[in-house]
Every structure is written in structure tokens, then in C-alpha cells.
């Protein structure tokens, strides 16, 4: 009997370690760390504060770390391996204290790059490239006379600095010119699918001979074979299942080039036919064209095809229709049907494998409403509309793209002016509106606009005006937005929206909002005082 009592403590230890013991202990059972990760590009390093142990996570989805044992309250932190990213744990910050029973959710998002231009004197280095972090912290990475942002490919963002190709990894040390083997950067090539994951450019040798290149996701620059008789500057390019499809804008011809340099013509548009939407979706190249008489035609090319095929449109060929990709996997066609003099209605279709599915029909179903704008967030459409019975107030309709269920998130709210921009976050919808303040505004370039900035809460349906309205010159609006010298359109980090705003004390500078008035503030006063920091005061420049 005494032998049994001597072995009893060991028996209790065994039960405790195997997780089979009964109650009596306030400590949670030891369990490996299970993590849900999203948005990671490159990787993140998870660190346990008490021991300094580190684990690297490179995949998105559910990740299990067997040797990271949760045995009570612990402090952990996460740091992205890419300086172009910012990460947080459980929707809070990059360092939190968690309990053994907590679920671990790591989210990463890309920081924001934008360009500021202080003046128009080309002999002066007036342009700067800025990096903005999750809390609004800023860092100037490069400066020169003119800077133009291109695409983020893999872990690098490419840009033009004074007619030279550069790239940055988000650090000063990693912001460097791109080596082109003795060739000089000439220009980017129009990627007619408007794909931010692709970047093509032209470089020339000392004899001015032009060469075409593509940057892949690993930062490797690959040459693309193009016969010398083809003017590369006339080309647009798309990639379908690793095959290049070229479009010669002068000849209106689509073609491919094989590894021996032989050209195979695929499609020649008619003289009166012009592409109005060209994009790649689900390994399918779609070309929507319009003739001078207004007739539309849709063609498709999959990776297995050698020729385009015609896809019947869901409406009359004379009906105005446009196409665009929303999010990562939703292709929408928006058709506008005339209902009479100065009156039209809209039908929104989802496209998949040559099939058009009606999502919202304002011509036959939601006839009591008028569509104004659509945006996408997290597998749902957010649609701004107005009830015909009260054309002064807006409603916000949500459409779940999985279940196709609809619900109105907010009703009869007031926005002054026409909504020109919508930026969704998880918690609120940021909206910018503008109204002409001149009676005669036939030339919009010369008009002045009154701009307003709003945030609408999904949960409460309440809308707030975030800052005082300000007057923005039409010339200023035209130059800064259309030419893309400021990269603030739809610029978000997690639940913060970055936008450009002209304040009486700061001039035109970058601002950020969390959807509340109290959380709306200037990011950086690039040129201290009332001088414009993001872009020159065009009105003042013209007057001088």
C-alpha cells in the first residue's frame, strides 16, 4: 500500500499533462497556438515578449504553431518582414496581451505611397515620394523634379524618378534605381487591363533601340521578344494564362508573338470601332468595343483559344454598357437604358463564363429608386441610390454577393452635392461630394467646386460631415486627380481612409479619418503654414 501512495503524485502529473484531469486548477490547459492570418505579403514575425522566442509565418489562412504553447496570459507582437506592410493582432495593434482561450487573428495591410509636388519649376527638385504607416507616420523615401508611381509587384513598388526607373521596398536603403544592363528607362507600357499586379516597360540602348520588359512577382526583369519592325510605343499588352496578347493602337490589331518571333494576328477592329473596356478576368480576356453609331460588341479570348469569340450582350447592342472588376473576383457590367427624355435606368449584371446574372434591376424591379454609384467591399456591393419619391435624400443598399440578399443600411440621409468618390472600410463608408458654385460651368476645367467629406456608419446608419467644406479650383481638381500625381483615391489602411483636403491653416495636405470627426486629422503639413504641400496652388500660380 505504501508503494501506491508513493506513486500517486506521479499519477496526478500524468493526468495533468495529458489533459484528462478534473477541476481544481485555475490555469487553462496548455494548447498550441492557432492563428488566422490574412493580407500577408512576404511574411510576419510573431514574437513572445517573455522569452524572446520568434516564429515566422509566410502563409495566409489558418496556421498552427505546435511549439508556441499558450499557458496563460501572454504578451505577443507581430512585425511584417516587408516595410511596405503594417500588421495588427485581433483588430487592435501590433502588440497585445492575450489569454489562452483567445482566438488569434493577424491582419496585414499595405502602407500608402503618395507623391507631393511643391512647384512647377523643372530645374528644382520639388517632388517627393512619401510612405505612410498605419498610424499616419510619414517618411520621405525619394525626391526629384518629377516622380510618377507605377505598380506594386511582389514586395517592391516601382516608380519613375526623373525619367529613371526606381523601386522601393519601403526603406531608405531599399529605395534604389533598377539596373537595366546599360539600357535607359524610356516609359511604362500601357497595360490595357489596368492590372496593378502587372508592370511592363520600355528601355532603350545607347543606339535608341527599344526593348520590352516585364517585372515578375520576384522582382526579376524578363525581356519580351518583339520583332524590330513593330513600334513598341504603339502597343498595349495583356497576359492570359502566361501568354502575351498585344494590341497595336495604331493598326487596331490584336496579335500574339511566338518564341521564334512569328506574329499571329487574332483580331483587327473595324475602322469605326474603338475599345471602351478591356480586362482579364478568370483567365479570360474580354474586349468591349463601340462603333461610331453607338453599337457595342463584346468579344472573349480564353487561354486555350487562338481567336476571339463573340459574347452576346444581355441588352440591346445600342444600350450603353460598361465593365469593371470589383474586388478580386467580381466582374460587373453596368447597362444604362433610356426611359424617355432626360431619364434613364440602370441594370447591374455579374459576369461568369459568358453568363450574365442580374444583380440589381432599376428598370424592371427597383423602379422606385434611381442608381447613383456602386462600390465593393468584402464580397458585397454597396450601392448609393435615391428614392424617386424623395430625390433630395440618399439610401445605401447592401447586396451580399454570396447569398444575393439585399438590405438597406441607411435611409433618407442628406449629402450636399453629387457624390464623386466612395471608399468603403469595415465600419464606415467614406464619401466625397462636389458641387459647382458657379452658374455657368460648361467648361469643368475652369469651374470652382465646393467639396464635402462624409462618413456613414454601417451599424447605426448615421452620417457625419468630417471637415468644413472647402472650395477647390476646377483646374486644381483636373490636374491632381486625372494625372495621378497624388495617390489618395481609395487609399486605406485597415479602417482608416486617407484623402487630400485643403484647410485654411494648412493648405492642400494629406488627411486621415477613422469615420469620426474627432478621428479626422492632418497626416503631415508638408509645407508648413497655408502653402499647398501636396500640389501647387494652381490658381495662385496662374495669377502670378
PDB file of C-alpha atoms in Angstrom, residues 264-459:
ATOM      1  CA  UNK A 264      -0.189  35.610 -85.370  1.00  0.00           C
ATOM      2  CA  UNK A 265      -2.986  38.089 -85.944  1.00  0.00           C
ATOM      3  CA  UNK A 266      -6.075  37.362 -83.812  1.00  0.00           C
ATOM      4  CA  UNK A 267      -8.434  40.269 -84.400  1.00  0.00           C
ATOM      5  CA  UNK A 268      -8.489  43.523 -86.348  1.00  0.00           C
ATOM      6  CA  UNK A 269     -11.099  46.055 -85.241  1.00  0.00           C
ATOM      7  CA  UNK A 270     -13.116  47.906 -87.817  1.00  0.00           C
ATOM      8  CA  UNK A 271     -12.176  51.473 -88.685  1.00  0.00           C
ATOM      9  CA  UNK A 272     -15.121  52.933 -86.750  1.00  0.00           C
ATOM     10  CA  UNK A 273     -14.690  50.556 -83.769  1.00  0.00           C
ATOM     11  CA  UNK A 274     -12.959  51.558 -80.517  1.00  0.00           C
ATOM     12  CA  UNK A 275     -12.220  49.540 -77.326  1.00  0.00           C
ATOM     13  CA  UNK A 276     -14.049  51.006 -74.304  1.00  0.00           C
ATOM     14  CA  UNK A 277     -13.377  48.249 -71.729  1.00  0.00           C
ATOM     15  CA  UNK A 278     -10.534  45.724 -71.892  1.00  0.00           C
ATOM     16  CA  UNK A 279      -9.751  43.453 -68.961  1.00  0.00           C
ATOM     17  CA  UNK A 280      -8.651  39.987 -67.910  1.00  0.00           C
ATOM     18  CA  UNK A 281     -10.993  38.055 -65.641  1.00  0.00           C
ATOM     19  CA  UNK A 282     -10.650  34.418 -64.600  1.00  0.00           C
ATOM     20  CA  UNK A 283      -8.045  33.721 -67.349  1.00  0.00           C
ATOM     21  CA  UNK A 284     -10.303  35.279 -69.971  1.00  0.00           C
ATOM     22  CA  UNK A 285      -9.530  38.434 -71.974  1.00  0.00           C
ATOM     23  CA  UNK A 286     -12.675  40.478 -72.577  1.00  0.00           C
ATOM     24  CA  UNK A 287     -12.854  43.268 -75.162  1.00  0.00           C
ATOM     25  CA  UNK A 288     -15.890  45.565 -75.129  1.00  0.00           C
ATOM     26  CA  UNK A 289     -15.933  47.858 -78.159  1.00  0.00           C
ATOM     27  CA  UNK A 290     -18.186  50.594 -79.502  1.00  0.00           C
ATOM     28  CA  UNK A 291     -18.842  51.752 -83.053  1.00  0.00           C
ATOM     29  CA  UNK A 292     -19.444  55.331 -84.138  1.00  0.00           C
ATOM     30  CA  UNK A 293     -23.186  54.662 -84.300  1.00  0.00           C
ATOM     31  CA  UNK A 294     -23.183  53.596 -80.620  1.00  0.00           C
ATOM     32  CA  UNK A 295     -23.433  49.830 -81.206  1.00  0.00           C
ATOM     33  CA  UNK A 296     -21.492  47.744 -78.638  1.00  0.00           C
ATOM     34  CA  UNK A 297     -19.803  44.387 -79.174  1.00  0.00           C
ATOM     35  CA  UNK A 298     -18.249  42.014 -76.591  1.00  0.00           C
ATOM     36  CA  UNK A 299     -15.519  39.526 -77.506  1.00  0.00           C
ATOM     37  CA  UNK A 300     -13.750  36.923 -75.378  1.00  0.00           C
ATOM     38  CA  UNK A 301     -10.424  35.125 -75.566  1.00  0.00           C
ATOM     39  CA  UNK A 302      -9.545  32.316 -73.155  1.00  0.00           C
ATOM     40  CA  UNK A 303      -6.086  30.837 -72.698  1.00  0.00           C
ATOM     41  CA  UNK A 304      -6.986  27.820 -74.834  1.00  0.00           C
ATOM     42  CA  UNK A 305      -8.340  29.864 -77.772  1.00  0.00           C
ATOM     43  CA  UNK A 306      -6.448  31.172 -80.761  1.00  0.00           C
ATOM     44  CA  UNK A 307      -9.236  33.503 -81.888  1.00  0.00           C
ATOM     45  CA  UNK A 308     -11.756  35.763 -80.178  1.00  0.00           C
ATOM     46  CA  UNK A 309     -15.377  34.688 -79.892  1.00  0.00           C
ATOM     47  CA  UNK A 310     -18.389  36.984 -79.684  1.00  0.00           C
ATOM     48  CA  UNK A 311     -20.353  37.001 -76.406  1.00  0.00           C
ATOM     49  CA  UNK A 312     -23.983  38.163 -76.765  1.00  0.00           C
ATOM     50  CA  UNK A 313     -24.688  41.155 -74.553  1.00  0.00           C
ATOM     51  CA  UNK A 314     -27.619  40.963 -72.096  1.00  0.00           C
ATOM     52  CA  UNK A 315     -29.162  44.143 -73.514  1.00  0.00           C
ATOM     53  CA  UNK A 316     -29.673  45.764 -76.867  1.00  0.00           C
ATOM     54  CA  UNK A 317     -26.368  46.401 -78.640  1.00  0.00           C
ATOM     55  CA  UNK A 318     -27.216  50.133 -78.655  1.00  0.00           C
ATOM     56  CA  UNK A 319     -27.574  50.227 -74.857  1.00  0.00           C
ATOM     57  CA  UNK A 320     -24.657  51.978 -73.134  1.00  0.00           C
ATOM     58  CA  UNK A 321     -22.817  49.358 -71.086  1.00  0.00           C
ATOM     59  CA  UNK A 322     -19.502  49.345 -69.219  1.00  0.00           C
ATOM     60  CA  UNK A 323     -17.466  46.641 -67.483  1.00  0.00           C
ATOM     61  CA  UNK A 324     -15.165  46.670 -64.486  1.00  0.00           C
ATOM     62  CA  UNK A 325     -13.711  44.266 -61.918  1.00  0.00           C
ATOM     63  CA  UNK A 326     -14.724  44.869 -58.302  1.00  0.00           C
ATOM     64  CA  UNK A 327     -12.506  43.412 -55.599  1.00  0.00           C
ATOM     65  CA  UNK A 328     -10.521  40.333 -56.617  1.00  0.00           C
ATOM     66  CA  UNK A 329     -13.156  38.205 -58.310  1.00  0.00           C
ATOM     67  CA  UNK A 330     -16.314  40.105 -59.267  1.00  0.00           C
ATOM     68  CA  UNK A 331     -16.832  41.325 -62.834  1.00  0.00           C
ATOM     69  CA  UNK A 332     -19.798  43.657 -63.223  1.00  0.00           C
ATOM     70  CA  UNK A 333     -21.452  45.044 -66.331  1.00  0.00           C
ATOM     71  CA  UNK A 334     -23.489  48.216 -65.856  1.00  0.00           C
ATOM     72  CA  UNK A 335     -26.140  48.864 -68.513  1.00  0.00           C
ATOM     73  CA  UNK A 336     -27.953  52.189 -68.772  1.00  0.00           C
ATOM     74  CA  UNK A 337     -31.302  52.077 -70.557  1.00  0.00           C
ATOM     75  CA  UNK A 338     -33.082  55.163 -71.795  1.00  0.00           C
ATOM     76  CA  UNK A 339     -36.593  55.577 -70.377  1.00  0.00           C
ATOM     77  CA  UNK A 340     -37.538  58.805 -72.056  1.00  0.00           C
ATOM     78  CA  UNK A 341     -36.258  62.330 -72.412  1.00  0.00           C
ATOM     79  CA  UNK A 342     -33.543  63.040 -69.835  1.00  0.00           C
ATOM     80  CA  UNK A 343     -34.420  59.845 -67.956  1.00  0.00           C
ATOM     81  CA  UNK A 344     -32.574  56.532 -67.718  1.00  0.00           C
ATOM     82  CA  UNK A 345     -32.374  53.450 -65.510  1.00  0.00           C
ATOM     83  CA  UNK A 346     -29.567  51.048 -64.695  1.00  0.00           C
ATOM     84  CA  UNK A 347     -29.185  47.255 -64.575  1.00  0.00           C
ATOM     85  CA  UNK A 348     -26.184  45.701 -62.830  1.00  0.00           C
ATOM     86  CA  UNK A 349     -25.069  42.279 -64.099  1.00  0.00           C
ATOM     87  CA  UNK A 350     -22.484  39.842 -62.774  1.00  0.00           C
ATOM     88  CA  UNK A 351     -20.494  38.048 -65.474  1.00  0.00           C
ATOM     89  CA  UNK A 352     -19.128  34.496 -65.266  1.00  0.00           C
ATOM     90  CA  UNK A 353     -18.158  32.214 -68.175  1.00  0.00           C
ATOM     91  CA  UNK A 354     -20.262  34.045 -70.796  1.00  0.00           C
ATOM     92  CA  UNK A 355     -23.323  34.140 -68.498  1.00  0.00           C
ATOM     93  CA  UNK A 356     -24.837  37.424 -67.298  1.00  0.00           C
ATOM     94  CA  UNK A 357     -26.656  37.326 -63.957  1.00  0.00           C
ATOM     95  CA  UNK A 358     -28.911  40.223 -62.972  1.00  0.00           C
ATOM     96  CA  UNK A 359     -27.953  41.530 -59.529  1.00  0.00           C
ATOM     97  CA  UNK A 360     -29.919  44.767 -59.281  1.00  0.00           C
ATOM     98  CA  UNK A 361     -32.501  45.896 -61.842  1.00  0.00           C
ATOM     99  CA  UNK A 362     -33.635  49.514 -61.606  1.00  0.00           C
ATOM    100  CA  UNK A 363     -35.564  49.249 -64.890  1.00  0.00           C
ATOM    101  CA  UNK A 364     -37.960  46.410 -64.017  1.00  0.00           C
ATOM    102  CA  UNK A 365     -37.681  45.678 -60.262  1.00  0.00           C
ATOM    103  CA  UNK A 366     -36.374  48.590 -58.169  1.00  0.00           C
ATOM    104  CA  UNK A 367     -38.318  51.046 -60.278  1.00  0.00           C
ATOM    105  CA  UNK A 368     -38.991  53.336 -57.303  1.00  0.00           C
ATOM    106  CA  UNK A 369     -35.266  54.072 -56.964  1.00  0.00           C
ATOM    107  CA  UNK A 370     -32.524  55.648 -59.059  1.00  0.00           C
ATOM    108  CA  UNK A 371     -28.959  54.312 -59.013  1.00  0.00           C
ATOM    109  CA  UNK A 372     -26.094  56.738 -58.342  1.00  0.00           C
ATOM    110  CA  UNK A 373     -22.903  54.851 -57.505  1.00  0.00           C
ATOM    111  CA  UNK A 374     -21.541  51.389 -56.682  1.00  0.00           C
ATOM    112  CA  UNK A 375     -18.524  50.228 -54.711  1.00  0.00           C
ATOM    113  CA  UNK A 376     -17.283  46.854 -53.431  1.00  0.00           C
ATOM    114  CA  UNK A 377     -16.125  45.641 -50.037  1.00  0.00           C
ATOM    115  CA  UNK A 378     -15.648  42.170 -48.565  1.00  0.00           C
ATOM    116  CA  UNK A 379     -17.809  40.205 -51.052  1.00  0.00           C
ATOM    117  CA  UNK A 380     -20.646  42.703 -51.025  1.00  0.00           C
ATOM    118  CA  UNK A 381     -21.772  45.630 -53.119  1.00  0.00           C
ATOM    119  CA  UNK A 382     -22.595  48.964 -51.527  1.00  0.00           C
ATOM    120  CA  UNK A 383     -24.972  50.862 -53.784  1.00  0.00           C
ATOM    121  CA  UNK A 384     -25.893  54.505 -53.387  1.00  0.00           C
ATOM    122  CA  UNK A 385     -29.406  55.220 -54.620  1.00  0.00           C
ATOM    123  CA  UNK A 386     -32.277  57.693 -54.270  1.00  0.00           C
ATOM    124  CA  UNK A 387     -35.972  57.039 -53.839  1.00  0.00           C
ATOM    125  CA  UNK A 388     -37.899  58.669 -56.669  1.00  0.00           C
ATOM    126  CA  UNK A 389     -40.402  59.993 -54.138  1.00  0.00           C
ATOM    127  CA  UNK A 390     -37.657  61.988 -52.410  1.00  0.00           C
ATOM    128  CA  UNK A 391     -34.909  62.822 -54.887  1.00  0.00           C
ATOM    129  CA  UNK A 392     -33.038  65.029 -52.416  1.00  0.00           C
ATOM    130  CA  UNK A 393     -32.041  62.218 -49.989  1.00  0.00           C
ATOM    131  CA  UNK A 394     -29.909  59.098 -50.438  1.00  0.00           C
ATOM    132  CA  UNK A 395     -30.264  55.442 -49.389  1.00  0.00           C
ATOM    133  CA  UNK A 396     -27.440  52.901 -49.067  1.00  0.00           C
ATOM    134  CA  UNK A 397     -28.246  49.395 -50.301  1.00  0.00           C
ATOM    135  CA  UNK A 398     -26.079  46.380 -49.429  1.00  0.00           C
ATOM    136  CA  UNK A 399     -26.020  43.310 -51.697  1.00  0.00           C
ATOM    137  CA  UNK A 400     -24.348  40.140 -50.387  1.00  0.00           C
ATOM    138  CA  UNK A 401     -22.700  38.545 -53.435  1.00  0.00           C
ATOM    139  CA  UNK A 402     -22.764  35.045 -51.902  1.00  0.00           C
ATOM    140  CA  UNK A 403     -26.419  34.825 -50.869  1.00  0.00           C
ATOM    141  CA  UNK A 404     -27.693  37.659 -53.133  1.00  0.00           C
ATOM    142  CA  UNK A 405     -29.678  39.014 -50.189  1.00  0.00           C
ATOM    143  CA  UNK A 406     -30.297  42.746 -50.041  1.00  0.00           C
ATOM    144  CA  UNK A 407     -30.722  45.090 -47.129  1.00  0.00           C
ATOM    145  CA  UNK A 408     -30.881  48.851 -46.728  1.00  0.00           C
ATOM    146  CA  UNK A 409     -28.107  50.012 -44.396  1.00  0.00           C
ATOM    147  CA  UNK A 410     -29.189  53.655 -44.252  1.00  0.00           C
ATOM    148  CA  UNK A 411     -32.240  55.556 -45.454  1.00  0.00           C
ATOM    149  CA  UNK A 412     -33.068  59.150 -46.327  1.00  0.00           C
ATOM    150  CA  UNK A 413     -29.721  60.709 -45.467  1.00  0.00           C
ATOM    151  CA  UNK A 414     -28.587  64.052 -46.805  1.00  0.00           C
ATOM    152  CA  UNK A 415     -25.404  64.712 -48.776  1.00  0.00           C
ATOM    153  CA  UNK A 416     -24.823  68.111 -50.290  1.00  0.00           C
ATOM    154  CA  UNK A 417     -23.810  67.913 -53.928  1.00  0.00           C
ATOM    155  CA  UNK A 418     -23.111  64.953 -56.162  1.00  0.00           C
ATOM    156  CA  UNK A 419     -21.099  62.026 -54.759  1.00  0.00           C
ATOM    157  CA  UNK A 420     -17.847  61.799 -56.734  1.00  0.00           C
ATOM    158  CA  UNK A 421     -15.991  59.198 -54.657  1.00  0.00           C
ATOM    159  CA  UNK A 422     -16.866  56.328 -52.295  1.00  0.00           C
ATOM    160  CA  UNK A 423     -14.279  54.454 -50.217  1.00  0.00           C
ATOM    161  CA  UNK A 424     -15.533  51.541 -48.065  1.00  0.00           C
ATOM    162  CA  UNK A 425     -13.967  50.217 -44.859  1.00  0.00           C
ATOM    163  CA  UNK A 426     -15.149  47.519 -42.445  1.00  0.00           C
ATOM    164  CA  UNK A 427     -17.027  50.014 -40.283  1.00  0.00           C
ATOM    165  CA  UNK A 428     -17.953  53.005 -42.419  1.00  0.00           C
ATOM    166  CA  UNK A 429     -18.308  54.346 -45.946  1.00  0.00           C
ATOM    167  CA  UNK A 430     -16.249  57.428 -46.804  1.00  0.00           C
ATOM    168  CA  UNK A 431     -17.836  59.714 -49.394  1.00  0.00           C
ATOM    169  CA  UNK A 432     -16.680  62.833 -51.190  1.00  0.00           C
ATOM    170  CA  UNK A 433     -19.156  65.142 -52.895  1.00  0.00           C
ATOM    171  CA  UNK A 434     -18.682  68.224 -55.036  1.00  0.00           C
ATOM    172  CA  UNK A 435     -20.948  70.983 -56.245  1.00  0.00           C
ATOM    173  CA  UNK A 436     -20.225  73.691 -58.785  1.00  0.00           C
ATOM    174  CA  UNK A 437     -20.514  77.114 -57.164  1.00  0.00           C
ATOM    175  CA  UNK A 438     -20.728  78.947 -60.477  1.00  0.00           C
ATOM    176  CA  UNK A 439     -23.887  79.352 -62.532  1.00  0.00           C
ATOM    177  CA  UNK A 440     -22.162  78.711 -65.843  1.00  0.00           C
ATOM    178  CA  UNK A 441     -19.952  75.625 -65.553  1.00  0.00           C
ATOM    179  CA  UNK A 442     -19.899  74.400 -69.144  1.00  0.00           C
ATOM    180  CA  UNK A 443     -16.081  74.155 -69.031  1.00  0.00           C
ATOM    181  CA  UNK A 444     -15.477  71.962 -65.978  1.00  0.00           C
ATOM    182  CA  UNK A 445     -11.722  72.572 -66.112  1.00  0.00           C
ATOM    183  CA  UNK A 446     -12.286  76.227 -65.293  1.00  0.00           C
ATOM    184  CA  UNK A 447     -15.006  75.696 -62.683  1.00  0.00           C
ATOM    185  CA  UNK A 448     -14.747  76.004 -58.923  1.00  0.00           C
ATOM    186  CA  UNK A 449     -16.281  73.277 -56.767  1.00  0.00           C
ATOM    187  CA  UNK A 450     -17.431  73.108 -53.182  1.00  0.00           C
ATOM    188  CA  UNK A 451     -16.110  69.838 -51.737  1.00  0.00           C
ATOM    189  CA  UNK A 452     -17.540  67.964 -48.759  1.00  0.00           C
ATOM    190  CA  UNK A 453     -16.359  64.810 -46.982  1.00  0.00           C
ATOM    191  CA  UNK A 454     -18.729  62.400 -45.199  1.00  0.00           C
ATOM    192  CA  UNK A 455     -18.622  59.117 -43.269  1.00  0.00           C
ATOM    193  CA  UNK A 456     -21.633  56.804 -42.938  1.00  0.00           C
ATOM    194  CA  UNK A 457     -21.654  54.166 -40.169  1.00  0.00           C
ATOM    195  CA  UNK A 458     -22.941  50.757 -41.285  1.00  0.00           C
ATOM    196  CA  UNK A 459     -24.027  49.862 -37.749  1.00  0.00           C
TER     197      UNK A 459
END
